[in-house]
Coordinates of C-alpha atoms and ligand atoms in Angstrom, one line a residue:
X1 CA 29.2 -84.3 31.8
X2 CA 31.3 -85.3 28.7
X3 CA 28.9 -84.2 26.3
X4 CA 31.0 -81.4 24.7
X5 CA 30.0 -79.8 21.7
X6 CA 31.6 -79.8 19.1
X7 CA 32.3 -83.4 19.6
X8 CA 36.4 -84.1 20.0
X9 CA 37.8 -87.3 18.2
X10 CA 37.6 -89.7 21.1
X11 CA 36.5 -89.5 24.6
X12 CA 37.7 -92.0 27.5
X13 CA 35.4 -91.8 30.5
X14 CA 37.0 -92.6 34.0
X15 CA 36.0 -93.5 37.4
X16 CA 36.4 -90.4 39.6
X17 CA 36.5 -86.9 39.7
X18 CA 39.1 -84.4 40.0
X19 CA 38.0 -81.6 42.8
X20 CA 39.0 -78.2 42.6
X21 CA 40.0 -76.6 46.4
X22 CA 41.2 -73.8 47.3
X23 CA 44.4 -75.2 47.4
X24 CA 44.2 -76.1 43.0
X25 CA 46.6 -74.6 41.2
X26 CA 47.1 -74.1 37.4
X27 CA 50.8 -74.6 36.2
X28 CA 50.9 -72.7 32.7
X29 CA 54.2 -74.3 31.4
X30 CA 56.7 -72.1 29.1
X31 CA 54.5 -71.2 25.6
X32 CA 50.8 -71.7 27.2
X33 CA 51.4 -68.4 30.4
X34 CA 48.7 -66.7 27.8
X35 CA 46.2 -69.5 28.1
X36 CA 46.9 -69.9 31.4
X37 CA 46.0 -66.3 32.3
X38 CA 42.7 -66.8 30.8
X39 CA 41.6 -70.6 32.3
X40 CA 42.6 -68.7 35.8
X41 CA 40.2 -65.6 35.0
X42 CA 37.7 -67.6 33.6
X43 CA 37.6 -69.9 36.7
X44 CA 38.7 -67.9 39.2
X45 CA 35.7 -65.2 38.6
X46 CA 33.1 -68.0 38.2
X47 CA 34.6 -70.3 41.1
X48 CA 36.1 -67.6 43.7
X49 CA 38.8 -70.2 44.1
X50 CA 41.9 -68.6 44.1
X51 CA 43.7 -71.0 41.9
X52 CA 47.1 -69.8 42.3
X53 CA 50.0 -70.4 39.8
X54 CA 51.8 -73.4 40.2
X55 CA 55.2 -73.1 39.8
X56 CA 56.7 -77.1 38.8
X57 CA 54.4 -79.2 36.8
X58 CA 54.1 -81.6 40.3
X59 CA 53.1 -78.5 42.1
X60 CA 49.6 -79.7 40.9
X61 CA 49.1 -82.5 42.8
X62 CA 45.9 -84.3 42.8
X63 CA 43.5 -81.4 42.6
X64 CA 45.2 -79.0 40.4
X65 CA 45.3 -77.9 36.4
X66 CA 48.7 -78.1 34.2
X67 CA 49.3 -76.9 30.9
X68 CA 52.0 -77.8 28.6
X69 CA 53.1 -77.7 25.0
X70 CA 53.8 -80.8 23.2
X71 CA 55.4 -80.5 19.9
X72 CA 54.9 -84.0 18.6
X73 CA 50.6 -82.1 18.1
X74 CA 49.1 -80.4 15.3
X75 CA 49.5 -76.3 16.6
X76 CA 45.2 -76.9 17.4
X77 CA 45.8 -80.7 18.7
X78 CA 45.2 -80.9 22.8
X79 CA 45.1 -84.2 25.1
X80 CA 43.2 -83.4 27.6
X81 CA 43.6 -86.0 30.9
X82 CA 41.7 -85.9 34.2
X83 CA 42.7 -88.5 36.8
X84 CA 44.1 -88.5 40.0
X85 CA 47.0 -87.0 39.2
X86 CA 44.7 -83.7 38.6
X87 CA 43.9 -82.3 35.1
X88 CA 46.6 -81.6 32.3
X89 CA 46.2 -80.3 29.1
X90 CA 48.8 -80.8 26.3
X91 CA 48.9 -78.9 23.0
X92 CA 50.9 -79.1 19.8
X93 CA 50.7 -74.7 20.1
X94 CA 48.5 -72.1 22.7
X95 CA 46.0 -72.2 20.3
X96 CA 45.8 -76.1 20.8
X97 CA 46.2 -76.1 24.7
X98 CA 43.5 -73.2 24.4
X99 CA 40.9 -75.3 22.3
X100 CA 41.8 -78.1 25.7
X101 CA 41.2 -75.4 27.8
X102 CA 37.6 -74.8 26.4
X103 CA 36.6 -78.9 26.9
X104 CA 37.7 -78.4 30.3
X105 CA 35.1 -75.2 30.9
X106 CA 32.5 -77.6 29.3
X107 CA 33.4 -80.4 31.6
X108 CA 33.0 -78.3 35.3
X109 CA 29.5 -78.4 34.1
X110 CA 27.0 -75.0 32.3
X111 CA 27.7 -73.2 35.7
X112 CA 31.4 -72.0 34.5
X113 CA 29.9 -70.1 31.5
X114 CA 28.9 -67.5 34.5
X115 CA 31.0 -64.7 35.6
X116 CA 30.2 -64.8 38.9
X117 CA 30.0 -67.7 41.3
X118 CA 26.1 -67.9 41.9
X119 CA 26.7 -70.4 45.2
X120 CA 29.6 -70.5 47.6
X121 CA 29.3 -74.1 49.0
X122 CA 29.2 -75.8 45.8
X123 CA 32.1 -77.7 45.0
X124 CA 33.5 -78.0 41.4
X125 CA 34.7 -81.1 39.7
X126 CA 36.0 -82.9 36.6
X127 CA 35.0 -86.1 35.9
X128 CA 38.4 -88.5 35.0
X129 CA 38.4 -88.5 31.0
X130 CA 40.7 -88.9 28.4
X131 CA 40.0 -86.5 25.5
X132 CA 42.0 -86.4 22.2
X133 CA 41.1 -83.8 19.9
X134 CA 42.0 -81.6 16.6
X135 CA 39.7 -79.8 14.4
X136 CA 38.8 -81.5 10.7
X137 CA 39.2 -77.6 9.5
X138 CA 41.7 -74.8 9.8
X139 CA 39.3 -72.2 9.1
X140 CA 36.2 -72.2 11.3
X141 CA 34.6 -68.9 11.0
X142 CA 31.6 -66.5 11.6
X143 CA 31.1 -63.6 9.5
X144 CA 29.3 -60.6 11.5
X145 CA 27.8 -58.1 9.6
X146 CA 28.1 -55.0 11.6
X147 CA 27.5 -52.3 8.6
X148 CA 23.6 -53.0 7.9
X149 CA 23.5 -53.0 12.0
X150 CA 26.3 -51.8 14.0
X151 CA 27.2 -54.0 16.7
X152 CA 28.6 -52.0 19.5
X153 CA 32.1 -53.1 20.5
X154 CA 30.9 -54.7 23.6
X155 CA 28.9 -57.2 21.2
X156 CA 31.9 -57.6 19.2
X157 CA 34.1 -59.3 21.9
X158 CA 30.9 -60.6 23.4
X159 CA 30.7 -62.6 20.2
X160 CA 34.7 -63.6 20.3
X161 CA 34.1 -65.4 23.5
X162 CA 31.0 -67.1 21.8
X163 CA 33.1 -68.3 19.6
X164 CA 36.2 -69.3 21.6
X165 CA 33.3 -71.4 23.5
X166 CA 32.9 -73.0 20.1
X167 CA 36.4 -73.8 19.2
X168 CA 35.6 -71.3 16.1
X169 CA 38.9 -69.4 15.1
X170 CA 37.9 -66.8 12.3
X171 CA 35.8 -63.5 13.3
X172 CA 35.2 -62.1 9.0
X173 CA 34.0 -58.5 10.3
X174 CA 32.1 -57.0 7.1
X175 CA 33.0 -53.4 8.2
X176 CA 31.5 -51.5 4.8
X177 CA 28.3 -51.4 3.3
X178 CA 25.9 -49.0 1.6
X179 CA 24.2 -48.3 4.8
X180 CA 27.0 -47.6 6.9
X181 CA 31.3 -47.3 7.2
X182 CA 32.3 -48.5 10.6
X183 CA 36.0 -48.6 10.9
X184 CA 37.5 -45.1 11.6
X185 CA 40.1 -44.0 9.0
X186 CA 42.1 -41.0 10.2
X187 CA 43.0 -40.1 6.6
X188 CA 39.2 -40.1 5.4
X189 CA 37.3 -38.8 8.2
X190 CA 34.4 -38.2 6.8
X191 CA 33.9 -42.0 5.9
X192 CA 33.2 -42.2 9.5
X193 CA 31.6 -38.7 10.1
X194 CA 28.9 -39.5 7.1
X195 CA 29.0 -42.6 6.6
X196 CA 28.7 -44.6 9.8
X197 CA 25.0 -43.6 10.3
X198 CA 22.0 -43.2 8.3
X199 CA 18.9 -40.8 9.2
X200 CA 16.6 -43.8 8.8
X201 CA 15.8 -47.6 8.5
X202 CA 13.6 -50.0 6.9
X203 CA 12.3 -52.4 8.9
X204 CA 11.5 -55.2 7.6
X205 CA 12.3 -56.9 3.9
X206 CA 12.6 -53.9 1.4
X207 CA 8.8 -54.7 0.6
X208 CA 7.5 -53.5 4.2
X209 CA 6.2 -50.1 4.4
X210 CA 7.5 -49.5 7.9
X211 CA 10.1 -47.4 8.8
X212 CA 12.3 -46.7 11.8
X213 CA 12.7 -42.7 11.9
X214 CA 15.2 -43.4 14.6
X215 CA 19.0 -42.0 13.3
X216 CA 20.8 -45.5 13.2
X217 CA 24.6 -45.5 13.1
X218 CA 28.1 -46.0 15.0
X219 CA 31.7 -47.2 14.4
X220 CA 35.1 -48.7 16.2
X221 CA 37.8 -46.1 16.8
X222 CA 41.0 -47.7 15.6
X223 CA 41.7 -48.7 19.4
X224 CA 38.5 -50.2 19.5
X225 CA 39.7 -52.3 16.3
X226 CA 43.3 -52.5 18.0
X227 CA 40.7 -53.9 21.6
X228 CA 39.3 -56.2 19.0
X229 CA 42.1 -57.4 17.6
X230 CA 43.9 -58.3 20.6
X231 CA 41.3 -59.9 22.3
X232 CA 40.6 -62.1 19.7
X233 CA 44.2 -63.1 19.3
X234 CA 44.2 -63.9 23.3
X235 CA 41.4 -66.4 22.4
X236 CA 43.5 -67.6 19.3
X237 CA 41.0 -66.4 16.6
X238 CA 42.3 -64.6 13.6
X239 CA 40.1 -61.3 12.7
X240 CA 39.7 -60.9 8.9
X241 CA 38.4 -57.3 7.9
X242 CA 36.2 -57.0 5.1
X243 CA 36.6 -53.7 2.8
X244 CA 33.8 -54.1 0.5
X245 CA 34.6 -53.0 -3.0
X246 CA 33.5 -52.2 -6.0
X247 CA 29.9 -52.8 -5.3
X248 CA 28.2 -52.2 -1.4
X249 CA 29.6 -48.5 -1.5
X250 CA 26.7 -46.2 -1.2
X251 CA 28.1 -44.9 2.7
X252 CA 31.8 -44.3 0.9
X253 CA 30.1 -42.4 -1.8
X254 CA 27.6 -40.7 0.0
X255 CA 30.6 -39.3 2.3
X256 CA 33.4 -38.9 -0.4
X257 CA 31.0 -38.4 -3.6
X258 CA 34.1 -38.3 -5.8
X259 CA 34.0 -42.3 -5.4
X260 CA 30.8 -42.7 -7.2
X261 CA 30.1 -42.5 -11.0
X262 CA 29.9 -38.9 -10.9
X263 CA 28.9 -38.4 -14.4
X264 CA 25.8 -40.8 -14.3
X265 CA 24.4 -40.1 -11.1
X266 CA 24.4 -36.8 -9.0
X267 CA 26.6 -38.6 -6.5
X268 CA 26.5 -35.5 -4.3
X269 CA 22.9 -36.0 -3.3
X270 CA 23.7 -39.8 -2.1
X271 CA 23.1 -40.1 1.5
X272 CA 23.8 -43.5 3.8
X273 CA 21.6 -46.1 2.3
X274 CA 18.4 -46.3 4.2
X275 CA 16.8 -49.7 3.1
X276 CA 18.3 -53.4 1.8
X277 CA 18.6 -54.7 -1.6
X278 CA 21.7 -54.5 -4.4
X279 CA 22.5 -50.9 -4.8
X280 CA 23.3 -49.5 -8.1
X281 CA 25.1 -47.2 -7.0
X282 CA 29.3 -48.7 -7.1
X283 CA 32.5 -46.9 -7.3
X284 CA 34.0 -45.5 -10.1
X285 CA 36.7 -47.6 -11.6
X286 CA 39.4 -44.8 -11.7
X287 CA 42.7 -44.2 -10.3
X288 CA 41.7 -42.1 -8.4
X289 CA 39.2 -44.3 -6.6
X290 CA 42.1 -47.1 -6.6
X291 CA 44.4 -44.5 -4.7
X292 CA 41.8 -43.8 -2.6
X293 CA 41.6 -47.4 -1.3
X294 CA 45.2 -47.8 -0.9
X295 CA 44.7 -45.0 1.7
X296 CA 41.9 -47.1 3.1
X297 CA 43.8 -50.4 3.2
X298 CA 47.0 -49.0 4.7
X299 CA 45.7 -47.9 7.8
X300 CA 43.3 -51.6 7.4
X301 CA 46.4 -52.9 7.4
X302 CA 48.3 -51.3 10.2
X303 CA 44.8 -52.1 12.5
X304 CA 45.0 -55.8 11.5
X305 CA 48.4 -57.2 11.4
X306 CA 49.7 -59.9 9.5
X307 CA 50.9 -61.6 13.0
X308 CA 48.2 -61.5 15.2
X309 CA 46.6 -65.0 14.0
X310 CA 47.4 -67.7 11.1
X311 CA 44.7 -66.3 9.1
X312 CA 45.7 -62.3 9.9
X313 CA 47.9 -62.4 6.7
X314 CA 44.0 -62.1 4.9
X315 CA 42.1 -58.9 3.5
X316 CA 38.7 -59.7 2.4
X317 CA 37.8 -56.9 -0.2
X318 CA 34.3 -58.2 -0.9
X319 CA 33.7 -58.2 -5.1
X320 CA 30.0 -59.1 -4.8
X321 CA 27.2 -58.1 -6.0
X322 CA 28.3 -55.5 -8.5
X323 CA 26.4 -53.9 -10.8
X324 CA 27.5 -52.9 -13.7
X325 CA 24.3 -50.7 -15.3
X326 CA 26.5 -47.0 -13.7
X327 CA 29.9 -48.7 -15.7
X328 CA 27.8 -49.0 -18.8
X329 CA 26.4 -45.6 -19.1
X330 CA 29.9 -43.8 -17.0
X331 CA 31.5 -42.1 -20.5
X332 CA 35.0 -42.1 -17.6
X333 CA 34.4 -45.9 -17.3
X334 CA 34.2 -46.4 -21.0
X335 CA 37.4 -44.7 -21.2
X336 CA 38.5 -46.5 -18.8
X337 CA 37.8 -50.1 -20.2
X338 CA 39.6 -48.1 -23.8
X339 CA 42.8 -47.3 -22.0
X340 CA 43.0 -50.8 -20.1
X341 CA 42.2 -52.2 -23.6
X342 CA 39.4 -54.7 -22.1
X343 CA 36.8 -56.3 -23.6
X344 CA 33.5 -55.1 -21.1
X345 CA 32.3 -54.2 -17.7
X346 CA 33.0 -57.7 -16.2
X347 CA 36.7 -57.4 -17.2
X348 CA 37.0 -54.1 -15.6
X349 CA 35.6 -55.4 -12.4
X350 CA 38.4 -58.0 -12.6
X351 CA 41.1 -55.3 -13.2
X352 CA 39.6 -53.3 -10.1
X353 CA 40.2 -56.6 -7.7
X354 CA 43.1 -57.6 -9.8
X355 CA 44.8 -54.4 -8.3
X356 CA 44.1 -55.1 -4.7
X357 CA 44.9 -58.6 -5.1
X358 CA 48.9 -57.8 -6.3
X359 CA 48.7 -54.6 -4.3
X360 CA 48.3 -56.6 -0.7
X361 CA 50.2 -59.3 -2.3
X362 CA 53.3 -56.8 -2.5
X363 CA 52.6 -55.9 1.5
X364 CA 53.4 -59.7 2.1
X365 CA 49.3 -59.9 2.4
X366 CA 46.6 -62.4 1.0
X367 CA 43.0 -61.2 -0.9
X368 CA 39.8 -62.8 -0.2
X369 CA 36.8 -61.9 -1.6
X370 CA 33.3 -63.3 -2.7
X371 CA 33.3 -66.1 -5.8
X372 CA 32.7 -63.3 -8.3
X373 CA 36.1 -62.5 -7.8
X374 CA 37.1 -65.4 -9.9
X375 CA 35.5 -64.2 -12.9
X376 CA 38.8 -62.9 -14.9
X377 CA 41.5 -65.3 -12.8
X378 CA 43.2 -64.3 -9.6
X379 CA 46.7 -64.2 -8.4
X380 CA 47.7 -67.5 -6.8
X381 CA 48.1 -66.7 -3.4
X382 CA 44.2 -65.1 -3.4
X383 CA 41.5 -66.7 -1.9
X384 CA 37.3 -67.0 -2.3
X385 CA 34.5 -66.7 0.3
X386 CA 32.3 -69.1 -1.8
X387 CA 28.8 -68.2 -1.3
X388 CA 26.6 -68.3 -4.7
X389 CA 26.5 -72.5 -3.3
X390 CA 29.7 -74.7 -4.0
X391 CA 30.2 -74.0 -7.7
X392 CA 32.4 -70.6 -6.9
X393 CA 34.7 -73.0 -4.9
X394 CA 35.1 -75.7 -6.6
X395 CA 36.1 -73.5 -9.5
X396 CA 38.6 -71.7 -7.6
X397 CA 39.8 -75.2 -5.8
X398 CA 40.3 -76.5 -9.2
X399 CA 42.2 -73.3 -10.1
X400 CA 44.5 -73.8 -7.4
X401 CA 43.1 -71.2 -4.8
X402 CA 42.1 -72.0 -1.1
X403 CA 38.5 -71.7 -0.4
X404 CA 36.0 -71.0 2.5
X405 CA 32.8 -72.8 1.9
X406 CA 29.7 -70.9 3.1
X407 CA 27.2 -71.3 0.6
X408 CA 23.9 -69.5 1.1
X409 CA 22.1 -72.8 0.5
X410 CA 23.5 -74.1 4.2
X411 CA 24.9 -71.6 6.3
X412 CA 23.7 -68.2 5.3
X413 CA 21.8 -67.9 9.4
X414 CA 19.9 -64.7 7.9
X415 CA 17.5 -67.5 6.5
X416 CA 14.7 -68.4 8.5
X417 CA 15.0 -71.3 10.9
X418 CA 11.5 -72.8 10.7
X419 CA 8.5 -73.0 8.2
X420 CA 6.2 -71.9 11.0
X421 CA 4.4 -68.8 10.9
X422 CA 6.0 -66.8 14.2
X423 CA 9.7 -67.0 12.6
X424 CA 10.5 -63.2 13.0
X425 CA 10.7 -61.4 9.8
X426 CA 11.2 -65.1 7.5
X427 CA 13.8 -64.5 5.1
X428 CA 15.2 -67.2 2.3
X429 CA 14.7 -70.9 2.9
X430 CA 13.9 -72.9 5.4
X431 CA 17.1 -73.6 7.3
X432 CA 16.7 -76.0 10.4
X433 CA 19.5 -76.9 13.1
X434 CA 19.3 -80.3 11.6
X435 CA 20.3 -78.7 8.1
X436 CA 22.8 -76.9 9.2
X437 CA 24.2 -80.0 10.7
X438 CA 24.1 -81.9 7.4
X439 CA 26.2 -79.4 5.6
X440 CA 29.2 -80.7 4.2
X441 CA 31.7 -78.0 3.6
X442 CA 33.7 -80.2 0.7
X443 CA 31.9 -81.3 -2.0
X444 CA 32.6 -84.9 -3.6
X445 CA 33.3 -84.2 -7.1
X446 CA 36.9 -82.2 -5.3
X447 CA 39.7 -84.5 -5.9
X448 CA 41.6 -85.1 -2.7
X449 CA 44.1 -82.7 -3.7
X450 CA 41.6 -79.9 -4.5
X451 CA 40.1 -80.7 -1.0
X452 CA 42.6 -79.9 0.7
X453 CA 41.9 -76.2 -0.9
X454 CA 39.0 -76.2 1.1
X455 CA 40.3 -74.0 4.3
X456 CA 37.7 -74.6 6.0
X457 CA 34.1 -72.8 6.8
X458 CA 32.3 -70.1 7.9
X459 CA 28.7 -69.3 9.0
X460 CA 27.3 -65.9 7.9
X461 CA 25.7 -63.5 10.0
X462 CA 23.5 -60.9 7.5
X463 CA 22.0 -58.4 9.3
X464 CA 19.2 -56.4 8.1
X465 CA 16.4 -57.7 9.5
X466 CA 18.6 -58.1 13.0
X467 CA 18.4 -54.8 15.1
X468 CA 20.0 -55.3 17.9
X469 CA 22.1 -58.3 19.7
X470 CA 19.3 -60.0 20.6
X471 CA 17.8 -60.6 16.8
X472 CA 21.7 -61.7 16.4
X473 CA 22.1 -64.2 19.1
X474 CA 18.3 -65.5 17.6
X475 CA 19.4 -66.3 14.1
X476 CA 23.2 -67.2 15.0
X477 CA 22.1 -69.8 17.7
X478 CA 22.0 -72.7 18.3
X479 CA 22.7 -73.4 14.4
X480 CA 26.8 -71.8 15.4
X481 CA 26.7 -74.9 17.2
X482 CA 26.0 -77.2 14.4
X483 CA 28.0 -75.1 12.1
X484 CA 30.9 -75.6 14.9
X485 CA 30.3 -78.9 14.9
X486 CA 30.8 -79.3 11.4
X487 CA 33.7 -77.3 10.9
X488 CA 35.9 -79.0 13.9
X489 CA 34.8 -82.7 14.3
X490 CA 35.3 -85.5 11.7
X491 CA 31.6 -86.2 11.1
X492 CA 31.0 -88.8 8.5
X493 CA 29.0 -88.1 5.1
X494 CA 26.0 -85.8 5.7
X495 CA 22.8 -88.6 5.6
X496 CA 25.1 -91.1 8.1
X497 CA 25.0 -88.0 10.7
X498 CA 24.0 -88.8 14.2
X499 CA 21.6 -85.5 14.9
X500 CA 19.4 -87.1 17.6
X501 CA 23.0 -87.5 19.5
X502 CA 23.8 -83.9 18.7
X503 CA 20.1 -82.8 19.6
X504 CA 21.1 -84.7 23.1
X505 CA 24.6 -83.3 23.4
X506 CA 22.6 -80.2 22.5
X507 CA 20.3 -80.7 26.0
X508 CA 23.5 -79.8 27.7
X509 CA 24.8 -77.4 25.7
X510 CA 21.6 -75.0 26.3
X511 CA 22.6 -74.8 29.9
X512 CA 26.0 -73.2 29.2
X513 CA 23.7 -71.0 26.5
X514 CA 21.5 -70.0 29.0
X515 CA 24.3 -69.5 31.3
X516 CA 26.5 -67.3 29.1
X517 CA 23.2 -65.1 28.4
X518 CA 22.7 -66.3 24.8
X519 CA 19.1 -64.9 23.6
X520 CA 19.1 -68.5 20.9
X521 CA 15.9 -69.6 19.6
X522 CA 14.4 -72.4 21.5
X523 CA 13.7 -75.9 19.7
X524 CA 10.1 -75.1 20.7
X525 CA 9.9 -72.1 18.7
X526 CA 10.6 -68.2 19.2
X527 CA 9.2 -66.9 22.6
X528 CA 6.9 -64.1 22.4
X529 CA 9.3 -61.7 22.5
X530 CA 11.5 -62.7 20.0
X531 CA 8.4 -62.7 17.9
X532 CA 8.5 -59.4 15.4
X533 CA 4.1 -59.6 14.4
X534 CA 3.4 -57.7 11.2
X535 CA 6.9 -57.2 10.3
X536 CA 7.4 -58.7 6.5
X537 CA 10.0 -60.6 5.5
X538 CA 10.4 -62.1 2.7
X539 CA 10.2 -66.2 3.1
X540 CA 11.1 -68.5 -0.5
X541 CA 9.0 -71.6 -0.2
X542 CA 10.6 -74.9 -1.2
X543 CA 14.2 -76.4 -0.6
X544 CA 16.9 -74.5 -2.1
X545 CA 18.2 -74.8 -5.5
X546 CA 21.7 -76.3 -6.5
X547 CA 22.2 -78.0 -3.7
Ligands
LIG601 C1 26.8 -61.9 -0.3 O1 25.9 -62.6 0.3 N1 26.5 -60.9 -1.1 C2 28.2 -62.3 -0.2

């Protein structure tokens, strides 16, 4: 019963079992009434117990749940005891008496993930433990891309309690790409009107000659964002929008055509991009474009506020993946490097982020953004998604900026997952459960003080060969777990990692996958329907490079 994932600091089996009756009751002490109101959902819809609130910390008694802050924890710190004084969970903050409150889920055993009791006459128990637990990392995060394929809102807070399962704190949504806008902005309607759905789809690598003629599209409403938002925060996870800019704009062009390099390309025929790849086609580095996005970003901010989570203060504004052949031959951009008096294309990229970086600065907010961002220096309080491998963040650690670590080398989960030949649509390297496990988010030529720049982590979650939830839940699980793992315990060094232990713990863990409906690929390989035959991907062969 006590083999959680991720794996807490240090677990003290006793002899017993608390039992949970109808007369339990949970005691939510002043500062945990929030976590409180989830445990008794959770429990109550999967248990039918009526687990009233307690109202002393006594009230309890033998067979009953109590939640408390203690202020001598870290705000993500629990102790979690079960003994026969009934279960209580302390936590240094909500968020930590929440993380406790997600053991205890693990430890009433893979029925609990339900959400409906499946058997009346079973009774549910805790085994007496003593769990101490805090998380190595503050940042323990899963990027979704929902602009190559929309993920309905339902899927979005589907994923947030995935997460919260997983002790993982940081949802990155990647809300704008060239084949599709999905955030409504009330100023800009037509980024939503046009650009949240193409006519078309590839499917497949960009190589495949199939198509799906099947209109593909879809966005949040800015309740929808507000639903997201606030869910998340309930579950302590912080929700970092990404606002890809200057490159990944085809959808804001192809609805605002005034965005794109207008005297290089007839920007007016653009439509939402309808295949994958690195699209020439990037915004035109005017004022006009930079007013623009200030429009953009104050509503981005209004729907994501700075409060709502320790990492809300951040704005990830993408900066990947530019390309600079429309700057070149754009006579306005040439002008435009003239006026600014800058040496090339690269430095004008740098002025473009530059802006955003001291314009959310000035709103009391922080910029994140891919490692190209760092090309032409940053302001200090900016941040980097480092993804081109660990090179972009040590750089930026070095320069004194905080860093997430998810290089595509360990925890990009669009990569394949197996050599074999019935991977659906292979993409990239061969990335194994075990590999993920062996990722180790701070690299050892960081000083210790540069390591501590090292925020944290963050699986990503590329989705152009993944359709529809199910394609998501196969490339996402069960390497989230490892990735969860690796973010929250304090695993030693990569080669002295105990994976036939996690592979155990992960015996259990399926259960409460299987239980909470997760479509993960199996250790045995993809069943046949998660099989995509004569779709082409596009599989590298070999380990990957700069590791
Ligand atoms: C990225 O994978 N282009 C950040």
């Amino acid at each position: 019963m006590t083999e959680l994932i991720p794996a807490p600091r240090s677990v003290v089996a006793g002899q017993g079992e608390v039992r949970l009756t109808a007369h339990s009751r949970i005691h939510a002490e002043h500062g945990t009434e929030g976590v409180g109101h989830w445990l008794r959902t959770a429990l109550w819809q999967v248990t039918g117990l009526p687990l009233r609130e307690g109202r002393e910390p006594d009230d309890t008694d033998e067979d009953g749940i109590g939640l408390r802050l203690d202020p001598a924890r870290g705000p993500e710190e629990y102790r979690l005891v079960s003994d026969r004084h009934g279960v209580l969970i302390e936590g240094g903050g909500a968020a930590g008496v929440f993380r406790g409150a997600q053991t205890l889920r693990q430890l009433l055993g893979p029925d609990a993930f339900r959400r409906a009791p499946v058997r009346r006459d079973r009774t549910w128990t805790v085994p007496y433990v003593t769990v101490e637990d805090s998380p190595r990392f503050r940042w323990r995060g899963l990027m979704l891309d929902v602009a190559r394929h929309f993920m309905p809102k339902d899927g979005v807070l589907r994923y947030l309690d995935l997460m919260a399962a997983h002790k993982l704190n940081v949802l990155h949504l990647h809300l704008t790409d060239d084949q599709g806008w999905r955030v409504e902005i009330r100023r800009y309607p037509k980024l939503t009107e046009t650009g949240s759905w193409r006519a078309r789809t590839k499917i497949g690598h960009r190589a495949s000659p199939l198509w799906d003629d099947r209109p593909h599209g879809g966005h949040y409403t800015q309740d929808d964002i507000r639903e997201i938002v606030a869910y998340a925060a309930e579950r302590h996870i912080s929700v970092v929008p990404e606002i890809d800019v200057p490159g990944h704009s085809q959808a804001a062009i192809a609805a605002y055509p005034e965005l794109g390099n207008s005297d290089v390309v007839d920007t007016a025929s653009l439509t939402v991009w309808d295949t994958w790849g690195i699209n020439p086609n990037v915004l035109a580095p005017t004022d006009t474009t930079l007013r623009f996005y200030e429009g953009v970003l104050e509503e981005v901010l209004e729907l994501f506020p700075a409060d709502a989570g320790p990492f809300s203060p951040f704005v990830h504004i993408g900066g990947d993946e530019c390309l600079k052949e429309q700057w070149r031959a754009s006579d306005t951009a040439q002008k435009q490097i003239g006026n600014l008096g800058l040496p090339d294309e690269e430095a004008l990229q740098s002025w473009f982020i530059g802006h955003f970086d001291q314009w959310l600065a000035a709103r009391g907010r922080r910029l994140i953004g891919w490692d190209e961002i760092l090309e032409g220096g940053l302001a200090p309080g900016a941040a980097v998604s480092s993804w081109r491998g660990y090179s972009g963040g040590v750089a930026a650690a070095r320069a004194g900026h905080d860093v997430v670590m998810c290089p595509q080398q360990w925890v990009y989960l669009d990569y394949r997952q197996d050599a074999g030949p019935e991977e659906p649509v292979p993409i990239g390297y061969v990335r194994t459960l075990e590999d993920v496990y062996r990722f180790e988010p701070v690299p050892s030529e960081l000083t210790g003080e540069e390591a501590a720049r090292v925020l944290g982590t963050q699986a990503n979650v590329w989705t152009e060969v993944m359709e529809d939830q199910e394609r998501v839940d196969y490339q996402t699980f069960p390497r989230l777990a490892a990735l969860a793992e690796v973010a929250w315990s304090d695993l030693p060094a990569p080669a002295g990692r105990d994976f036939a232990g996690f592979e155990r713990r992960m015996s259990a863990h399926y259960r409460r996958l299987d239980a909470l409906g997760v479509a993960y690929r199996p250790p045995t390989g993809p069943l046949p329907w998660q099989r995509r035959p004569g779709v082409l991907g596009r599989p590298i062969d070999g380990p990957p490079p700069n590791l």
